[in-house]
Coordinates of C-alpha atoms in Angstrom, one line a residue:
M867 CA 0.0 0.0 0.1
A868 CA 1.1 3.5 -0.6
A869 CA -0.3 7.0 0.3
C870 CA -1.4 9.8 -2.0
H871 CA -0.5 13.4 -0.9
S872 CA -4.0 13.7 0.4
G873 CA -3.3 10.7 2.9
T874 CA -5.5 8.2 1.0
R875 CA -4.1 4.7 0.9
I876 CA -4.0 3.1 -2.5
E877 CA -2.7 -0.4 -3.7
R878 CA -0.2 -0.2 -6.4
V879 CA 0.6 -3.1 -8.7
Q880 CA 3.5 -3.2 -11.2
A881 CA 2.3 -4.4 -14.6
G882 CA 3.9 -5.3 -17.9
F883 CA 7.5 -6.4 -18.4
V884 CA 11.0 -4.9 -18.3
V885 CA 13.4 -5.5 -21.1
D886 CA 17.1 -5.1 -20.8
S887 CA 17.7 -1.3 -20.4
F888 CA 20.5 -1.6 -22.9
V889 CA 18.0 -2.5 -25.7
H890 CA 16.0 0.6 -24.9
L891 CA 18.9 2.8 -24.8
G892 CA 20.1 1.3 -28.1
C893 CA 16.8 2.4 -29.5
M894 CA 16.7 5.8 -28.1
V895 CA 20.2 6.5 -29.5
G896 CA 20.2 4.3 -32.7
M897 CA 16.8 5.3 -34.2
P898 CA 17.6 9.0 -34.4
L899 CA 21.1 8.3 -35.7
A900 CA 19.6 6.0 -38.4
L901 CA 17.1 8.7 -39.4
Y902 CA 20.0 11.3 -39.7
Y903 CA 22.1 8.9 -41.6
L904 CA 19.4 8.4 -44.2
Y905 CA 18.7 12.0 -44.3
G906 CA 22.4 12.8 -44.9
C907 CA 22.5 10.1 -47.7
T908 CA 19.6 11.8 -49.3
V909 CA 20.8 15.5 -49.0
M910 CA 24.6 15.0 -49.5
H911 CA 24.8 12.0 -51.7
Q912 CA 21.5 12.1 -53.8
G913 CA 20.2 9.0 -52.0
R914 CA 23.3 6.9 -52.3
L915 CA 24.2 4.7 -49.2
V916 CA 27.7 5.7 -48.0
A917 CA 29.9 4.9 -45.2
P918 CA 29.0 6.7 -42.0
T919 CA 32.4 8.0 -41.5
T920 CA 33.4 10.8 -39.0
Q921 CA 33.7 13.1 -41.9
F922 CA 30.2 12.2 -42.9
W923 CA 28.7 13.3 -39.6
L924 CA 30.8 16.4 -39.5
D925 CA 29.6 17.4 -43.0
L926 CA 26.1 16.5 -41.8
A927 CA 26.2 18.8 -38.8
F928 CA 28.5 21.6 -39.9
K929 CA 29.2 21.7 -43.7
L930 CA 25.5 21.8 -44.8
P931 CA 24.0 25.2 -44.6
E932 CA 22.0 26.3 -41.7
G933 CA 18.5 24.6 -41.7
L934 CA 19.5 21.7 -43.8
A935 CA 22.3 20.7 -41.4
V936 CA 21.3 18.6 -38.4
R937 CA 21.8 20.9 -35.6
P938 CA 19.3 23.0 -33.6
T939 CA 18.5 26.6 -34.6
V940 CA 16.3 29.4 -33.2
T941 CA 14.1 29.1 -36.3
A942 CA 13.4 25.6 -36.0
F943 CA 12.7 26.0 -32.2
M944 CA 10.5 28.8 -32.6
S945 CA 8.6 27.1 -35.5
L946 CA 8.0 23.9 -33.3
V947 CA 6.9 25.9 -30.3
V948 CA 4.3 27.9 -32.5
W949 CA 3.2 24.7 -33.9
M950 CA 2.7 23.0 -30.7
L951 CA 0.9 26.1 -29.2
G952 CA -1.2 26.5 -32.2
Q953 CA -2.4 22.8 -32.2
A954 CA -3.0 23.1 -28.4
A955 CA -5.3 26.0 -28.9
L956 CA -7.2 24.2 -31.6
E957 CA -7.5 21.1 -29.4
V958 CA -9.0 23.2 -26.6
L959 CA -11.3 25.7 -28.6
L960 CA -12.8 23.6 -31.3
P961 CA -15.8 21.5 -30.2
A962 CA -16.4 17.8 -30.5
I963 CA -16.0 15.5 -27.4
K964 CA -16.0 11.6 -27.5
T965 CA -15.8 9.2 -24.6
G966 CA -13.2 6.7 -24.7
A967 CA -13.1 2.9 -23.6
S968 CA -13.1 2.1 -19.9
L969 CA -9.9 2.1 -17.9
K970 CA -8.9 -0.7 -15.6
N971 CA -10.2 1.4 -12.8
G972 CA -13.5 1.6 -14.4
N973 CA -13.4 5.1 -15.3
K974 CA -14.1 6.5 -18.8
L975 CA -12.0 9.4 -20.2
S976 CA -13.4 12.1 -22.7
Y977 CA -11.5 13.3 -25.5
P978 CA -11.8 16.3 -27.8
M979 CA -12.1 14.6 -31.3
N980 CA -11.9 17.7 -33.3
G981 CA -9.0 16.6 -35.5
C982 CA -10.7 17.0 -38.8
P983 CA -11.7 20.7 -38.1
A984 CA -8.2 21.3 -36.7
F985 CA -6.8 19.8 -39.9
L986 CA -8.7 22.3 -42.2
V987 CA -8.0 25.2 -40.0
T988 CA -4.2 24.3 -39.9
H989 CA -4.2 24.1 -43.6
A990 CA -6.0 27.2 -44.1
I991 CA -3.5 29.1 -42.0
C992 CA -0.4 27.5 -43.6
F993 CA -1.7 28.1 -47.1
G994 CA -2.6 31.7 -46.2
L995 CA 0.8 32.3 -45.0
C996 CA 2.4 31.0 -48.0
W997 CA 0.0 32.9 -50.3
T998 CA 0.9 36.2 -48.6
G999 CA 4.7 35.5 -48.6
V1000 CA 5.1 35.2 -45.0
L1001 CA 6.2 31.6 -45.2
R1002 CA 7.9 29.8 -48.0
P1003 CA 6.1 26.8 -49.2
Y1004 CA 9.2 24.7 -49.1
F1005 CA 10.1 25.8 -45.5
V1006 CA 10.1 22.3 -44.2
W1007 CA 12.5 21.1 -46.9
A1008 CA 14.8 24.1 -46.2
N1009 CA 14.9 23.5 -42.5
M1010 CA 14.4 19.8 -42.2
G1011 CA 17.9 19.1 -40.6
S1012 CA 17.3 21.7 -37.8
L1013 CA 13.8 20.7 -37.3
M1014 CA 14.7 16.9 -36.6
A1015 CA 17.5 17.9 -34.3
T1016 CA 15.4 20.5 -32.4
A1017 CA 12.3 18.0 -32.2
A1018 CA 14.7 15.3 -30.7
I1019 CA 15.7 17.7 -28.0
I1020 CA 12.2 18.9 -27.3
S1021 CA 10.9 15.5 -27.2
T1022 CA 13.6 14.3 -24.8
C1023 CA 12.8 17.3 -22.5
V1024 CA 9.2 16.4 -22.5
G1025 CA 9.8 12.7 -21.9
T1026 CA 12.2 13.7 -19.0
W1027 CA 9.6 15.9 -17.5
V1028 CA 6.7 13.3 -17.8
Y1029 CA 9.1 10.7 -16.1
I1030 CA 9.6 13.0 -13.2
D1031 CA 6.1 14.5 -12.8
F1032 CA 4.0 11.5 -13.5
G1033 CA 6.6 8.8 -12.6
L1034 CA 8.7 9.8 -9.6
C1035 CA 5.9 12.2 -8.3
W1036 CA 3.0 10.0 -9.1
Q1037 CA 1.3 10.9 -5.7
R1038 CA 0.4 14.2 -7.3
H1039 CA -1.9 12.5 -9.7
C1040 CA -3.3 9.5 -7.8
K1041 CA -6.7 11.4 -7.3
T1042 CA -7.2 11.9 -11.1
H1043 CA -9.7 9.9 -13.1
E1044 CA -7.0 8.6 -15.2
F1045 CA -4.8 7.2 -12.4
E1046 CA -4.4 3.4 -12.3
E1047 CA -2.7 1.1 -9.9
D1048 CA 0.3 0.5 -12.2
C1049 CA 1.2 4.2 -12.9
G1050 CA 4.3 5.9 -11.7
V1051 CA 7.9 4.6 -11.0
F1052 CA 8.3 1.3 -8.9
D1053 CA 12.0 0.8 -9.3
L1054 CA 14.6 3.4 -10.1
T1055 CA 16.9 0.7 -11.6
N1056 CA 14.5 0.5 -14.5
A1057 CA 14.6 4.3 -15.3
I1058 CA 15.6 3.7 -18.9
S1059 CA 12.9 1.1 -19.5
D1060 CA 10.3 3.4 -17.9
F1061 CA 11.4 6.2 -19.9
W1062 CA 11.1 4.3 -23.0
H1063 CA 7.8 2.7 -22.2
G1064 CA 6.2 5.4 -20.2
V1065 CA 5.1 5.7 -16.6
T1066 CA 1.4 6.3 -17.1
R1067 CA -1.2 5.7 -20.1
N1068 CA -2.9 8.9 -20.0
P1069 CA -0.8 11.8 -18.8
R1070 CA -3.3 14.8 -18.4
L1071 CA -3.0 18.5 -17.7
F1072 CA -5.3 21.3 -16.7
H1073 CA -7.8 19.4 -14.7
S1074 CA -8.8 22.4 -12.7
F1075 CA -10.0 24.7 -15.4
K1076 CA -10.9 22.4 -18.4
N1077 CA -13.9 20.0 -18.5
V1078 CA -11.7 17.7 -20.7
P1079 CA -8.0 17.8 -19.6
L1080 CA -5.2 17.8 -22.3
D1081 CA -4.3 14.4 -22.8
L1082 CA -0.5 14.6 -23.6
K1083 CA 0.2 11.2 -25.2
R1084 CA -2.8 11.4 -27.5
F1085 CA -2.1 15.1 -28.3
W1086 CA 1.5 14.5 -29.0
M1087 CA 0.7 11.6 -31.5
T1088 CA -2.3 12.8 -33.3
R1089 CA -1.9 16.7 -33.3
I1090 CA 1.9 17.2 -33.1
G1091 CA 2.7 14.1 -35.0
L1092 CA 0.1 13.3 -37.6
L1093 CA -1.0 16.6 -38.6
L1094 CA 2.7 17.7 -39.0
W1095 CA 3.3 14.5 -41.1
A1096 CA 0.7 15.8 -43.6
V1097 CA 2.2 19.3 -43.8
C1098 CA 5.6 18.0 -44.2
N1099 CA 4.6 15.9 -47.1
E1100 CA 3.0 19.0 -48.8
S1101 CA 6.0 21.2 -48.1
Y1102 CA 8.3 18.7 -49.8
I1103 CA 6.0 18.5 -52.8
A1104 CA 6.3 22.3 -52.9
A1105 CA 10.1 21.9 -52.9
M1106 CA 9.9 19.6 -55.8
Y1107 CA 7.5 22.0 -57.6
Y1108 CA 10.1 24.8 -57.1
D1109 CA 13.0 22.5 -58.0
C1110 CA 14.7 23.0 -54.8
K1111 CA 18.3 21.4 -54.6
L1112 CA 21.8 22.1 -53.2
V1113 CA 23.9 23.9 -55.6
E1114 CA 27.6 24.3 -54.5
G1115 CA 26.6 23.5 -50.9
R1116 CA 23.7 26.2 -50.9
P1117 CA 20.1 25.7 -51.2
K1118 CA 18.5 26.9 -54.4
C1119 CA 14.9 27.0 -55.5
S1120 CA 13.3 28.3 -58.7
E1121 CA 11.2 31.4 -58.7
E1122 CA 8.6 29.7 -61.0
G1123 CA 7.3 26.4 -60.2
D1124 CA 6.7 23.4 -62.6
W1125 CA 4.3 20.7 -61.9
H1126 CA 6.2 18.3 -64.3
K1127 CA 9.0 18.3 -61.5
V1128 CA 6.6 16.5 -59.1
P1129 CA 6.3 12.7 -59.7
L1130 CA 3.0 11.2 -59.7
L1131 CA 4.1 8.9 -56.9
A1132 CA 4.7 11.8 -54.6
F1133 CA 1.2 12.9 -55.0
L1134 CA -0.1 9.5 -54.5
L1135 CA 1.9 9.1 -51.3
A1136 CA 0.8 12.3 -49.9
V1137 CA -2.9 11.7 -50.8
C1138 CA -2.8 8.4 -49.1
Q1139 CA -1.1 9.7 -46.0
V1140 CA -3.6 12.5 -45.8
L1141 CA -6.4 10.1 -45.9
R1142 CA -4.9 8.1 -43.2
V1143 CA -4.6 11.2 -41.0
L1144 CA -8.2 12.1 -41.7
E1145 CA -9.4 8.6 -41.1
Y1146 CA -7.8 8.5 -37.6
Q1147 CA -9.1 12.2 -36.8
A1148 CA -12.6 11.2 -37.8
H1149 CA -12.8 7.5 -36.4
G1150 CA -9.8 7.1 -34.3
Q1151 CA -10.3 4.7 -31.3
V1152 CA -9.4 6.4 -28.1

């Protein structure tokens, strides 16, 4: 038995399994490196696989121009912060509530399933910014390296905060509807595994002044992730349209676009992915 901050005694039961922490650490380090490697092959070697030498990584981080290079920038950081705050505002302001499945504790959580309206509003804003010249349509292509590096840093920081707040300090949340008996940290020696798997299924914020609290896990996946997936695809199609490429180590895009530069497969892929995003936003199981 353990006690909440309020003094209430609850029974906690550790569930699931713990895999070797070295496996999880390998995934946390190896997966981003694999992504950066493939990105470097695409940008610096026209898609050819090359040996990941020390010089390869130095070129990827420092020789490429700012934005394309895999290193964080203020532009990338501010762009991601604006994106996250904007999606959070749409999550809160747009109506449409849906009740999810029952938890192990018998409670049912409500979710703001307003992803389709948010998708339309997001695209209207993005297209408007591009139409007025405030934002370049190929912005993602021109800043993909810094966006990836910055996103990895932000994700690690958020994950660390969730581990501390909802894991080590689980007593703060044990009176919420979403708290279950296996939430929180049980053993500090499993810190890496807990960081990888998560310490709670439904980390939620703003209980005191929102009827439907913000579900961090769902929000991060469906809004920060899925909607950005669609926008990134469209920005890359814009980069093809404007024939963007590296010329003597500098990014160069044509002033006039040409649809013949965009392969049919790129259109089909983008359409399929947009349909997948909309399908989840409309009918996703919560």
